[in-house]
Coordinates of C-alpha atoms in Angstrom, one line a residue:
Chain A
M76 CA 130.9 -98.2 286.7
Q77 CA 127.9 -100.3 285.9
K78 CA 128.3 -104.0 285.2
L79 CA 126.3 -106.6 283.4
G80 CA 127.4 -109.9 285.0
D81 CA 131.1 -109.7 284.8
F82 CA 130.9 -107.4 281.8
K83 CA 132.0 -103.8 282.4
L84 CA 129.6 -101.4 280.7
P85 CA 130.8 -98.1 279.3
H86 CA 129.5 -94.9 281.0
F87 CA 127.4 -93.9 278.0
F88 CA 125.3 -96.9 278.6
N89 CA 123.4 -94.6 281.0
Y90 CA 123.1 -91.8 278.5
P91 CA 119.4 -91.9 277.5
P92 CA 119.8 -90.7 273.8
Y93 CA 122.0 -93.8 273.4
F94 CA 118.8 -95.8 273.4
T95 CA 116.9 -93.7 270.8
L96 CA 117.8 -94.1 267.2
Q97 CA 119.2 -90.7 266.3
P98 CA 117.9 -89.2 263.0
V99 CA 120.8 -86.9 262.3
R100 CA 123.3 -88.7 260.1
D101 CA 126.6 -87.9 261.8
T102 CA 125.2 -88.5 265.2
R103 CA 123.6 -91.7 264.0
D104 CA 126.8 -93.0 262.4
K105 CA 128.7 -92.6 265.7
Q106 CA 125.8 -94.1 267.7
V107 CA 125.7 -97.2 265.4
Q108 CA 129.5 -97.5 265.6
L109 CA 129.3 -97.5 269.4
W110 CA 126.5 -100.1 269.4
K111 CA 128.4 -102.4 267.1
E112 CA 131.5 -102.4 269.3
L113 CA 129.4 -103.0 272.4
I114 CA 127.4 -105.9 271.0
L115 CA 130.6 -107.6 269.6
D116 CA 132.5 -107.1 272.9
Y117 CA 129.6 -108.3 275.0
C118 CA 129.0 -111.4 272.8
R119 CA 132.7 -112.3 272.8
T120 CA 133.1 -112.1 276.6
Q121 CA 129.8 -113.9 277.3
K122 CA 130.2 -116.4 274.4
I123 CA 126.9 -115.4 272.9
F124 CA 126.4 -116.5 269.3
V125 CA 122.8 -115.7 268.5
V126 CA 120.9 -112.6 269.3
G127 CA 117.1 -112.7 268.9
L128 CA 115.5 -109.4 268.2
E129 CA 112.3 -110.2 270.2
E130 CA 114.1 -111.9 273.0
D131 CA 115.5 -110.3 276.2
F132 CA 119.0 -109.5 275.1
P133 CA 120.5 -107.8 278.2
L134 CA 122.2 -105.0 276.3
F135 CA 119.0 -103.9 274.6
S136 CA 117.5 -102.4 277.8
N137 CA 118.9 -100.5 280.7
P138 CA 116.7 -100.6 283.8
V139 CA 118.9 -98.0 285.5
V140 CA 117.7 -95.2 283.2
E141 CA 114.5 -97.1 282.2
R142 CA 115.3 -97.1 278.6
S143 CA 115.2 -99.8 276.0
L144 CA 115.8 -100.0 272.2
S145 CA 112.9 -100.0 269.9
H146 CA 112.6 -102.9 267.4
E147 CA 113.6 -100.6 264.6
A148 CA 116.8 -99.6 266.5
R149 CA 117.7 -103.2 267.3
E150 CA 117.3 -104.1 263.7
A151 CA 119.3 -101.0 262.5
F152 CA 122.3 -101.9 264.8
L153 CA 122.3 -105.6 263.8
L154 CA 121.9 -104.7 260.2
A155 CA 125.0 -102.5 260.5
L156 CA 126.9 -105.6 261.8
V157 CA 125.6 -107.7 259.0
S158 CA 126.7 -105.2 256.4
E159 CA 130.2 -105.4 257.8
G160 CA 130.3 -109.2 257.7
R161 CA 130.3 -109.4 261.6
A162 CA 126.8 -110.9 261.7
E163 CA 124.3 -112.8 259.6
W164 CA 120.6 -113.1 259.6
L165 CA 119.5 -116.7 260.4
D166 CA 116.0 -116.2 258.9
K167 CA 114.4 -114.1 256.3
G168 CA 112.2 -112.3 258.8
H169 CA 115.3 -110.8 260.5
R170 CA 114.3 -112.2 263.9
K171 CA 117.5 -114.0 264.8
C172 CA 121.0 -112.9 264.1
L173 CA 124.2 -114.8 264.2
I174 CA 127.0 -112.7 265.7
L175 CA 130.4 -113.4 264.3
W176 CA 132.9 -111.9 266.7
H177 CA 135.4 -114.0 264.9
R178 CA 134.8 -114.1 261.1
I179 CA 134.4 -117.6 259.5
Q180 CA 138.0 -117.4 258.2
E181 CA 139.2 -116.7 261.8
W182 CA 137.2 -119.6 263.2
A183 CA 138.8 -121.9 260.5
D184 CA 142.2 -120.7 261.6
I185 CA 141.3 -121.5 265.2
I186 CA 140.2 -125.0 264.2
L187 CA 143.5 -125.6 262.4
S188 CA 145.6 -124.5 265.4
F189 CA 143.4 -126.7 267.6
V190 CA 144.0 -129.7 265.5
K191 CA 147.8 -129.1 265.4
D192 CA 148.0 -128.4 269.1
N193 CA 146.3 -131.7 269.9
G194 CA 148.1 -133.8 267.3
L195 CA 144.9 -134.6 265.5
E196 CA 146.3 -134.1 262.0
D197 CA 145.0 -137.4 260.6
S198 CA 142.3 -138.4 263.0
V199 CA 138.5 -138.5 262.8
M200 CA 136.2 -136.5 265.1
T201 CA 132.5 -135.9 265.2
V202 CA 131.3 -132.3 265.0
E203 CA 129.8 -132.7 268.4
E204 CA 133.1 -133.8 269.8
I205 CA 134.8 -130.6 268.6
R206 CA 132.1 -128.5 270.2
S207 CA 132.0 -130.3 273.6
G208 CA 134.6 -132.9 273.7
A209 CA 137.4 -133.1 276.3
E210 CA 140.0 -131.9 273.7
S211 CA 138.3 -128.6 273.2
R212 CA 137.7 -127.8 276.7
G213 CA 139.3 -124.4 277.6
T214 CA 139.6 -123.3 274.0
E215 CA 137.4 -120.9 272.1
L216 CA 135.9 -123.8 270.2
H217 CA 134.3 -125.1 273.3
G218 CA 130.6 -124.4 273.1
I219 CA 130.8 -122.9 269.7
D220 CA 127.6 -122.4 267.8
R221 CA 127.0 -125.4 265.5
T222 CA 126.1 -123.2 262.5
I223 CA 129.3 -121.3 262.7
L224 CA 131.4 -124.5 263.3
M225 CA 129.8 -126.1 260.2
R226 CA 130.5 -123.0 258.1
A227 CA 134.2 -123.0 259.2
L228 CA 134.5 -126.7 258.6
R229 CA 133.1 -126.4 255.1
L230 CA 135.5 -123.6 254.3
L231 CA 138.3 -125.9 255.3
E232 CA 136.8 -128.7 253.3
Q233 CA 136.9 -126.5 250.2
K234 CA 140.6 -126.0 250.9
G235 CA 141.2 -129.7 251.1
K236 CA 142.2 -129.7 254.8
L237 CA 139.5 -132.1 255.9
A238 CA 136.5 -134.1 254.7
I239 CA 133.1 -134.1 256.2
F240 CA 131.1 -137.3 256.1
K241 CA 127.7 -138.4 257.2
G242 CA 127.6 -140.8 260.2
T243 CA 125.7 -144.1 259.7
S244 CA 124.1 -144.5 263.1
T245 CA 123.7 -141.0 264.4
D246 CA 122.5 -137.7 263.0
D247 CA 126.0 -136.4 263.7
E248 CA 128.5 -135.7 261.1
G249 CA 132.1 -136.8 261.2
V250 CA 135.2 -134.9 260.2
K251 CA 138.4 -136.5 258.8
F252 CA 141.3 -134.1 259.1
S253 CA 144.0 -134.4 256.5
L254 CA 146.6 -131.7 257.1
Chain B
M189 CA 111.8 -34.8 240.7
A190 CA 108.6 -33.5 242.2
G191 CA 109.5 -30.0 241.2
K192 CA 107.6 -27.0 242.6
W193 CA 104.2 -28.2 241.5
L194 CA 103.5 -31.3 243.6
A195 CA 104.2 -32.2 247.2
T196 CA 106.5 -35.1 247.9
V197 CA 105.2 -38.1 249.9
Q198 CA 107.0 -39.9 252.7
Q199 CA 107.3 -43.7 252.2
T200 CA 107.8 -46.5 254.7
S201 CA 110.9 -48.7 254.4
S202 CA 108.8 -51.3 252.5
G203 CA 107.6 -48.7 250.0
R204 CA 104.1 -48.0 251.2
P205 CA 103.2 -44.3 251.3
V206 CA 102.7 -42.7 254.7
F207 CA 99.1 -41.6 254.9
L208 CA 97.6 -38.6 256.6
E209 CA 95.5 -39.2 259.7
N210 CA 92.2 -40.7 258.8
E211 CA 93.1 -41.0 255.1
I212 CA 91.8 -44.2 253.5
E213 CA 93.0 -45.7 250.2
C214 CA 90.1 -46.2 247.8
S215 CA 91.6 -47.3 244.5
L216 CA 95.0 -48.4 243.0
V217 CA 96.0 -48.3 239.4
S218 CA 99.3 -49.4 238.1
A219 CA 101.2 -48.2 235.0
V220 CA 99.9 -44.7 235.1
D221 CA 101.4 -41.5 233.6
L222 CA 100.5 -38.0 234.9
E223 CA 100.7 -35.3 232.3
C224 CA 100.2 -31.6 232.2
D225 CA 100.5 -29.9 228.8
E226 CA 100.1 -26.4 230.1
L227 CA 103.1 -26.3 232.4
S228 CA 106.4 -26.7 230.7
D229 CA 108.3 -27.7 233.8
F230 CA 105.7 -30.2 235.1
P231 CA 107.7 -33.3 236.2
S232 CA 107.8 -36.4 234.1
L233 CA 105.7 -39.0 235.9
K234 CA 105.7 -42.2 233.8
S235 CA 104.2 -45.6 234.5
G236 CA 104.0 -45.3 238.2
L237 CA 101.4 -46.5 240.7
L238 CA 98.5 -44.2 241.3
I239 CA 96.7 -44.4 244.6
L240 CA 93.4 -42.6 245.1
T241 CA 92.6 -41.9 248.7
T242 CA 89.9 -40.0 250.5
H243 CA 92.2 -37.0 250.7
R244 CA 94.8 -37.1 247.9
L245 CA 96.0 -38.5 244.7
L246 CA 99.3 -40.2 245.2
W247 CA 101.7 -41.2 242.5
L248 CA 104.5 -43.6 243.3
P249 CA 107.3 -44.3 240.9
P250 CA 107.7 -47.8 239.5
D251 CA 109.6 -50.1 241.8
S252 CA 109.4 -47.6 244.5
S253 CA 111.3 -49.7 247.1
T254 CA 114.6 -49.4 245.3
S255 CA 114.5 -45.8 244.1
S256 CA 114.9 -42.8 246.3
P257 CA 111.8 -42.4 248.5
S258 CA 111.4 -38.7 247.8
S259 CA 110.2 -39.3 244.2
A260 CA 106.7 -40.1 245.2
V261 CA 104.3 -37.2 244.8
S262 CA 100.8 -36.2 245.9
L263 CA 98.1 -33.9 244.8
P264 CA 95.4 -33.0 247.4
L265 CA 91.8 -33.6 246.2
S266 CA 90.9 -30.2 247.6
S267 CA 92.9 -28.5 244.8
V268 CA 90.8 -30.3 242.2
S269 CA 88.3 -27.9 240.7
H270 CA 86.7 -30.0 238.1
I271 CA 86.7 -33.6 236.8
H272 CA 86.0 -34.1 233.2
S273 CA 83.7 -37.0 232.3
S274 CA 85.2 -39.3 229.8
K275 CA 84.4 -38.7 226.2
K276 CA 83.6 -41.7 224.1
S277 CA 85.1 -41.0 220.7
L278 CA 86.7 -42.9 217.9
K279 CA 90.0 -41.6 219.1
S280 CA 89.6 -43.1 222.6
I281 CA 89.4 -46.6 221.3
F282 CA 93.0 -46.5 220.1
H283 CA 94.4 -44.4 222.9
S284 CA 95.1 -45.7 226.4
P285 CA 92.2 -44.7 228.6
R286 CA 92.6 -41.4 230.3
V287 CA 91.0 -39.2 232.9
R288 CA 91.3 -35.4 232.8
F289 CA 90.7 -33.0 235.6
Q290 CA 91.3 -29.3 236.5
A291 CA 93.4 -28.5 239.5
S292 CA 95.0 -25.4 240.9
L293 CA 98.6 -26.4 241.7
N294 CA 100.2 -24.7 244.6
P295 CA 102.3 -21.7 243.3
G296 CA 100.2 -21.4 240.1
P297 CA 97.7 -18.6 239.7
R298 CA 95.2 -20.5 237.7
S299 CA 93.9 -24.0 237.4
V300 CA 95.5 -26.3 234.9
A301 CA 94.4 -29.4 233.1
I302 CA 96.0 -32.6 234.2
T303 CA 95.6 -35.9 232.4
I304 CA 95.8 -39.4 234.0
V305 CA 96.9 -41.8 231.3
M306 CA 96.4 -45.5 232.2
R307 CA 98.7 -47.7 230.3
G308 CA 98.0 -50.8 232.3
K309 CA 94.9 -52.9 232.6
G310 CA 93.2 -50.6 235.2
D311 CA 89.4 -50.1 234.9
C312 CA 89.2 -46.5 233.9
D313 CA 85.5 -46.1 234.4
A314 CA 85.6 -47.6 237.9
F315 CA 88.5 -45.3 238.8
L316 CA 86.7 -42.3 237.5
G317 CA 83.6 -43.2 239.6
K318 CA 85.7 -43.4 242.7
F319 CA 87.6 -40.3 241.9
W320 CA 84.3 -38.4 241.7
E321 CA 82.9 -40.0 244.8
N322 CA 85.8 -39.1 246.9
W323 CA 86.2 -35.6 245.5
R324 CA 82.6 -34.9 246.2
A325 CA 82.7 -36.5 249.7
R326 CA 85.2 -33.8 250.7
A327 CA 86.7 -35.8 253.6
W328 CA 89.4 -33.2 254.1
E329 CA 86.8 -30.6 255.1
K330 CA 85.4 -32.6 257.9
E331 CA 89.0 -33.0 259.0
S332 CA 89.5 -29.2 259.4
E333 CA 86.0 -28.7 260.9
S334 CA 86.7 -31.1 263.7
E335 CA 90.4 -30.2 264.0
I336 CA 90.1 -29.0 267.6
T337 CA 88.2 -32.0 268.8
R338 CA 90.1 -34.4 266.5
S339 CA 87.1 -36.6 266.4
G340 CA 85.9 -36.6 262.8
R341 CA 87.3 -39.3 260.7
G342 CA 85.4 -38.5 257.5
G343 CA 86.1 -41.4 255.3
D344 CA 84.1 -43.0 252.6
S345 CA 80.6 -42.0 251.7
Q346 CA 79.0 -45.0 253.4
S347 CA 80.0 -43.9 256.9
K348 CA 79.8 -40.1 256.6
S349 CA 76.5 -39.7 258.3
G350 CA 77.3 -42.1 261.1
S351 CA 80.4 -40.4 262.2
A352 CA 78.8 -37.0 262.2
N353 CA 76.0 -38.1 264.5
V354 CA 78.3 -39.9 266.9
S355 CA 80.7 -37.0 267.3
G356 CA 77.9 -34.7 268.1
G357 CA 77.3 -36.5 271.4
F358 CA 80.7 -36.1 272.9
Y359 CA 81.4 -32.4 272.3
T360 CA 79.6 -29.2 272.7
R361 CA 78.5 -27.2 269.7
E362 CA 81.5 -24.9 270.1
G363 CA 83.8 -27.9 269.7
A364 CA 85.3 -27.5 273.2
L365 CA 85.5 -30.6 275.4
R366 CA 82.7 -31.1 277.8
M367 CA 84.9 -33.0 280.1
V368 CA 84.7 -32.1 283.7
G369 CA 86.0 -34.4 286.4
V370 CA 85.5 -38.1 286.7
S371 CA 81.8 -37.9 286.3
G372 CA 82.3 -36.3 283.0
I373 CA 84.4 -39.1 281.8
L374 CA 81.9 -41.6 283.1
R375 CA 79.0 -39.9 281.4
K376 CA 80.8 -39.8 278.1
E377 CA 81.8 -43.4 278.5
Q378 CA 78.2 -44.2 279.1
E379 CA 77.1 -42.3 276.0
M380 CA 79.8 -44.0 274.1
W381 CA 78.6 -47.4 275.1
E382 CA 75.0 -46.6 274.4
S383 CA 75.9 -45.5 270.9
T384 CA 78.1 -48.6 270.5
D385 CA 75.3 -50.7 271.6
K386 CA 73.0 -49.1 269.1
S387 CA 75.5 -49.6 266.4
L388 CA 75.9 -53.2 267.3
Q389 CA 72.2 -53.8 267.1
E390 CA 71.9 -52.1 263.8
A391 CA 74.9 -54.0 262.6
F392 CA 73.2 -57.2 262.6
L393 CA 70.1 -56.1 260.7
D394 CA 71.5 -57.4 257.5
L395 CA 74.8 -58.2 255.9
N396 CA 75.2 -54.9 254.0
A397 CA 74.6 -52.9 257.1
L398 CA 77.1 -55.1 258.9
M399 CA 79.8 -54.2 256.4
S400 CA 79.2 -50.5 256.8
K401 CA 78.8 -50.7 260.5
A402 CA 82.0 -52.8 260.9
K403 CA 83.9 -49.8 259.5
E404 CA 82.2 -47.7 262.0
M405 CA 83.3 -50.0 264.8
V406 CA 86.9 -49.3 263.9
M407 CA 86.2 -45.6 263.8
L408 CA 84.6 -45.8 267.2
A409 CA 87.7 -47.5 268.6
E410 CA 89.9 -44.8 267.1
K411 CA 87.7 -42.1 268.5
M412 CA 87.9 -43.6 272.0
R413 CA 91.6 -43.6 271.7
Q414 CA 91.6 -39.9 270.7
K415 CA 89.3 -39.1 273.5
L416 CA 91.5 -40.8 276.0
L417 CA 94.5 -39.0 274.7
T418 CA 92.9 -35.6 275.0
G419 CA 91.3 -36.6 278.3
S420 CA 94.6 -37.5 279.9
N421 CA 96.1 -34.2 278.7
S422 CA 93.5 -32.0 280.3
Q423 CA 92.9 -34.1 283.3
T424 CA 96.5 -34.8 284.6
G425 CA 95.9 -32.7 287.7
T426 CA 92.8 -34.6 288.9
T427 CA 93.3 -38.2 287.9
N428 CA 95.1 -40.6 290.1
D429 CA 97.7 -43.1 289.0
E430 CA 95.4 -46.1 288.8
E431 CA 93.2 -44.3 286.4
M432 CA 96.2 -43.3 284.3
G433 CA 97.3 -46.9 284.2
S434 CA 93.9 -48.2 283.0
K435 CA 93.8 -45.5 280.4
E436 CA 97.2 -46.4 279.1
E437 CA 96.1 -50.0 278.9
M438 CA 93.0 -48.9 277.1
Q439 CA 95.1 -46.8 274.7
D440 CA 97.5 -49.7 274.0
W441 CA 94.5 -51.9 273.4
L442 CA 92.9 -49.5 271.0
L443 CA 96.1 -48.8 269.2
S444 CA 96.3 -52.4 268.2
V445 CA 93.1 -51.8 266.2
G446 CA 95.2 -49.2 264.4
I447 CA 95.4 -50.0 260.7
I448 CA 93.3 -47.1 259.4
S449 CA 93.6 -47.8 255.8
P450 CA 93.5 -51.5 255.1
V451 CA 94.5 -52.6 251.7
T452 CA 91.5 -54.4 250.3
K453 CA 91.0 -56.5 247.2
E454 CA 88.3 -54.0 246.2
S455 CA 90.6 -51.0 246.3
A456 CA 93.8 -52.6 245.0
G457 CA 92.6 -55.1 242.5
A458 CA 95.5 -56.9 240.8
L459 CA 98.0 -55.0 243.0
Y460 CA 96.4 -56.4 246.1
H461 CA 99.0 -58.9 247.1
Q462 CA 101.8 -56.5 246.4
Q463 CA 100.4 -53.8 248.5
L464 CA 99.3 -56.2 251.2
S465 CA 102.8 -57.6 251.3
R466 CA 104.3 -54.1 251.9
Q467 CA 101.7 -53.2 254.5
L468 CA 102.4 -56.5 256.3
A469 CA 106.1 -55.9 256.3
D470 CA 105.5 -52.5 258.0
F471 CA 103.0 -53.9 260.5
V472 CA 104.9 -57.0 261.6
R473 CA 108.0 -55.2 262.7
I474 CA 106.8 -54.3 266.2
P475 CA 105.2 -57.6 267.1
L476 CA 108.2 -59.3 265.7
E477 CA 110.6 -57.4 268.0
R478 CA 108.4 -58.2 270.9
A479 CA 108.4 -61.9 270.1
G480 CA 112.2 -62.0 269.9
G481 CA 112.7 -61.9 266.1
M482 CA 110.6 -64.8 265.0
M483 CA 106.9 -65.5 264.9
N484 CA 104.7 -68.3 263.8
L485 CA 102.7 -67.6 260.7
I486 CA 99.5 -68.4 262.5
D487 CA 100.3 -65.8 265.2
V488 CA 101.0 -63.2 262.6
Y489 CA 97.7 -64.0 260.9
C490 CA 95.8 -63.4 264.1
H491 CA 97.7 -60.2 265.0
F492 CA 97.3 -58.8 261.5
N493 CA 93.6 -59.5 261.1
R494 CA 92.9 -58.1 264.6
A495 CA 94.7 -54.9 263.7
R496 CA 92.8 -54.7 260.4
G497 CA 89.5 -55.1 262.3
T498 CA 87.5 -55.2 259.2
E499 CA 88.4 -56.3 255.7
L500 CA 90.0 -59.5 257.0
I501 CA 92.4 -61.4 254.9
S502 CA 92.5 -65.1 254.2
P503 CA 95.4 -67.4 255.1
E504 CA 96.2 -67.8 251.4
D505 CA 96.4 -64.1 251.0
L506 CA 98.8 -63.9 253.9
L507 CA 101.0 -66.6 252.5
R508 CA 101.1 -65.0 249.1
A509 CA 101.9 -61.6 250.7
C510 CA 104.7 -63.2 252.7
S511 CA 106.2 -65.0 249.7
L512 CA 106.3 -61.7 247.8
W513 CA 108.8 -60.3 250.3
E514 CA 111.6 -61.9 248.3
K515 CA 111.0 -59.4 245.6
F516 CA 111.0 -56.3 247.8
D517 CA 113.8 -54.9 249.9
V518 CA 112.2 -55.5 253.3
Q519 CA 113.6 -56.3 256.7
V520 CA 111.5 -59.5 257.2
M521 CA 111.5 -62.9 255.5
L522 CA 109.4 -66.0 255.4
R523 CA 111.1 -69.1 256.6
K524 CA 110.0 -72.7 256.3
F525 CA 111.4 -75.2 258.8
D526 CA 112.2 -78.8 257.8
S527 CA 109.0 -79.9 259.6
G528 CA 107.0 -77.6 257.3
V529 CA 106.2 -75.0 260.0
M530 CA 106.4 -71.6 258.5
V531 CA 107.6 -68.5 260.5
I532 CA 108.3 -64.9 259.8
Q533 CA 111.6 -63.7 261.0
N534 CA 113.8 -60.6 260.9
K535 CA 116.5 -60.8 258.3
S536 CA 118.9 -59.9 261.1
H537 CA 117.7 -62.8 263.3
S538 CA 120.5 -65.3 263.8
D539 CA 120.2 -68.9 264.6
E540 CA 123.7 -68.9 266.3
E541 CA 122.4 -66.6 269.0
V542 CA 119.5 -69.0 269.7
F543 CA 121.8 -72.0 269.6
A544 CA 124.1 -70.4 272.2
R545 CA 121.2 -69.9 274.5
I546 CA 120.0 -73.4 274.0
K547 CA 123.5 -74.8 274.7
A548 CA 123.7 -72.8 277.9
L549 CA 120.3 -74.2 278.9
V550 CA 121.1 -77.8 278.1
T551 CA 124.5 -77.9 279.7
N552 CA 123.5 -76.8 283.2
P553 CA 123.9 -79.8 285.6
D554 CA 120.2 -80.6 285.9
A555 CA 119.6 -80.6 282.1
L556 CA 122.8 -82.6 281.5
R557 CA 121.3 -85.4 283.5
T558 CA 117.6 -85.2 282.6
G559 CA 117.6 -83.3 279.2
I560 CA 115.1 -80.6 278.3
S561 CA 111.7 -80.7 276.8
P562 CA 110.4 -78.2 274.2
S563 CA 108.4 -76.5 277.0
D564 CA 111.5 -76.1 279.2
A565 CA 113.2 -74.4 276.3
A566 CA 110.1 -72.3 275.5
M567 CA 110.0 -71.0 279.1
T568 CA 113.7 -70.1 279.1
L569 CA 113.8 -68.6 275.6
G570 CA 110.5 -66.8 276.1
I571 CA 108.9 -68.2 273.0
A572 CA 106.0 -70.5 272.1
P573 CA 106.6 -74.2 272.7
G574 CA 105.9 -75.0 269.0
M575 CA 108.6 -72.5 268.0
A576 CA 111.0 -73.8 270.7
K577 CA 110.6 -77.3 269.3
E578 CA 111.6 -76.0 265.9
H579 CA 114.7 -74.4 267.3
L580 CA 115.6 -77.6 269.2
L581 CA 115.1 -79.7 266.0
T582 CA 117.3 -77.2 264.1
A583 CA 119.9 -77.4 266.8
E584 CA 119.7 -81.2 266.6
S585 CA 120.2 -81.2 262.9
K586 CA 123.4 -79.1 263.5
G587 CA 124.7 -81.8 265.8
L588 CA 124.4 -79.7 268.9
L589 CA 121.6 -81.8 270.5
C590 CA 120.3 -85.4 270.3
R591 CA 117.0 -86.8 271.2
D592 CA 115.6 -89.2 273.7
I593 CA 112.2 -90.7 273.1
S594 CA 110.8 -92.6 276.0
P595 CA 107.5 -93.1 277.8
D596 CA 108.3 -89.9 279.6
G597 CA 108.2 -87.9 276.4
F598 CA 110.4 -86.3 273.8
R599 CA 113.5 -84.7 275.4
F600 CA 116.7 -83.3 274.1
Y601 CA 120.2 -83.8 275.5
I602 CA 123.5 -82.2 274.7
N603 CA 125.2 -84.3 272.0
L604 CA 127.9 -86.4 273.7
F605 CA 128.4 -88.9 270.8
A606 CA 131.2 -86.8 269.3
D607 CA 133.1 -86.8 272.6
I608 CA 133.1 -90.6 272.9
N609 CA 136.2 -92.4 271.6
T610 CA 135.3 -95.5 269.5
D611 CA 138.7 -97.1 270.0
D612 CA 138.4 -97.0 273.7
V613 CA 134.8 -96.7 274.9
Y614 CA 135.8 -96.5 278.5
L615 CA 138.1 -93.5 277.9
I616 CA 136.8 -90.1 279.2
K617 CA 138.7 -87.2 278.0
D618 CA 139.4 -84.6 280.7
H619 CA 137.4 -81.3 280.5
S620 CA 135.2 -82.7 277.8
M621 CA 131.4 -82.3 277.9
Y622 CA 131.3 -86.1 278.3
A623 CA 133.4 -85.8 281.4
S624 CA 131.0 -83.3 283.0
W625 CA 128.1 -85.5 282.1
V626 CA 129.7 -88.6 283.6
R627 CA 130.4 -86.6 286.8
V628 CA 126.7 -85.4 287.0
A629 CA 125.3 -88.8 286.1
S630 CA 127.4 -90.8 288.6
A631 CA 126.7 -88.3 291.3
S632 CA 123.0 -88.8 291.0
S633 CA 122.9 -92.6 290.8

């Protein structure tokens, strides 16, 4: 079985038609489905949050069978993720895509349980501390994409679970939890 | 229906009449009645298709492909004793145009007057002119004169003199073959080429001459075939196998020049496409069988025009003739692929059979791993690469295949997507096509 780092690739990754956007509808639906699963799985295990269409994303080419996805195919597969709410375009030109292997709501729930686990119910943290602080080490929040974190925090703010405020000295924003 | 007065005419499955040897169609008129007031039991022949040939008048019932084929009748021109010129009278302005002639019908003791009534739009004067011309040309007499030698083709007035001259060179005055041994054949071949050469030179003198000489070319080819036929009959004792082989090859080659009576715009007028359509349906059957039931329209066009020799048809005419097949009960049909490529295929041709062969091809271990290109399929199926690609694309649209486009080219693989489980992408079902592919693919890497 072929591996990409420590990621185990499925057999069909060496099936050449997997890398050509199929024109027949039923076949294409299945192909798109398989690509969506693979992209989400890979990003989850490798903690990849942003996929650039023009960058060398390891899944998009297979040196073993000498095949790689066309730009059109890459966009089609990511678009399928976007339409399911599992990804979002970061720019209007569709060049960068945010991969949401946890939806924003799921991330919000993860933040809440992180806060409870660490007894931070009434404390203040900076956004950067949540991403890279000692408390978050070993959790899924460690190294989270800033855009995703902010979206999840704003969702919690709307629900009254915390308040976001602008720091005075740094660019960084602070978070006051109030559970 | 024909009764005792008129002979019945055989028709092909697509409704074209079967012609005599060397018989050529000269004019077609639709919606024609044949009447004879003098015979009380003369059959009722209403609004049919009248075909004037060099030898006969043929009357085909309307919509002849659906009615019983025996209802078409004929009247040999040799039985016509007089053709009345048309009378211009006040009466004729209100009547449908008609042509009257005297003919001695078979069991009858005396000649009777028969009237051709044209209820359609046919040009009566033009028809009368051609009727006269062919009756006077007496093509059938030439036929019987040269019956032993089987060389005379007679035909229209333009080529009469030419054929008489040429046939004189090959045979003795008594009509017996002057064919003795190999030298005899060689000499005759030589004479043949000389006269062909001469015809060729004359042919390019001017355009009119070209048209008449072109007809002669077809006749020459026909004559060569006849000569080869009679030659092989009388020479079987002396010729060796190699000679026989080349003769057969020659005959095959000449037979493909074999449409003796091409339907032309001139002779058929408005009925042109209908008649052409029927003729094409008859013609295409054999090449179609050879090509495995399906042929590209372009190939058909080449085959057909080559067989016609002269009076070539345009691509538009071919397309119109093919699209008319829907209206007739014929065994062939025009089919348009999604890509726009048009083919002619037998109605009995089945895609399933082709798919089964493609599947067998694409699932052999090598093809499982590397896929197949249209030219691989063409070689295995014995068809043209363009056609093979159409078949592969159709198979793809049915979900049998899927494509792989890479710098190596356009290839097709067996479709494995259906075998892959989306809930567990690592699962390989036993005995599935996916399992055999994984086995082949991992063995090679």
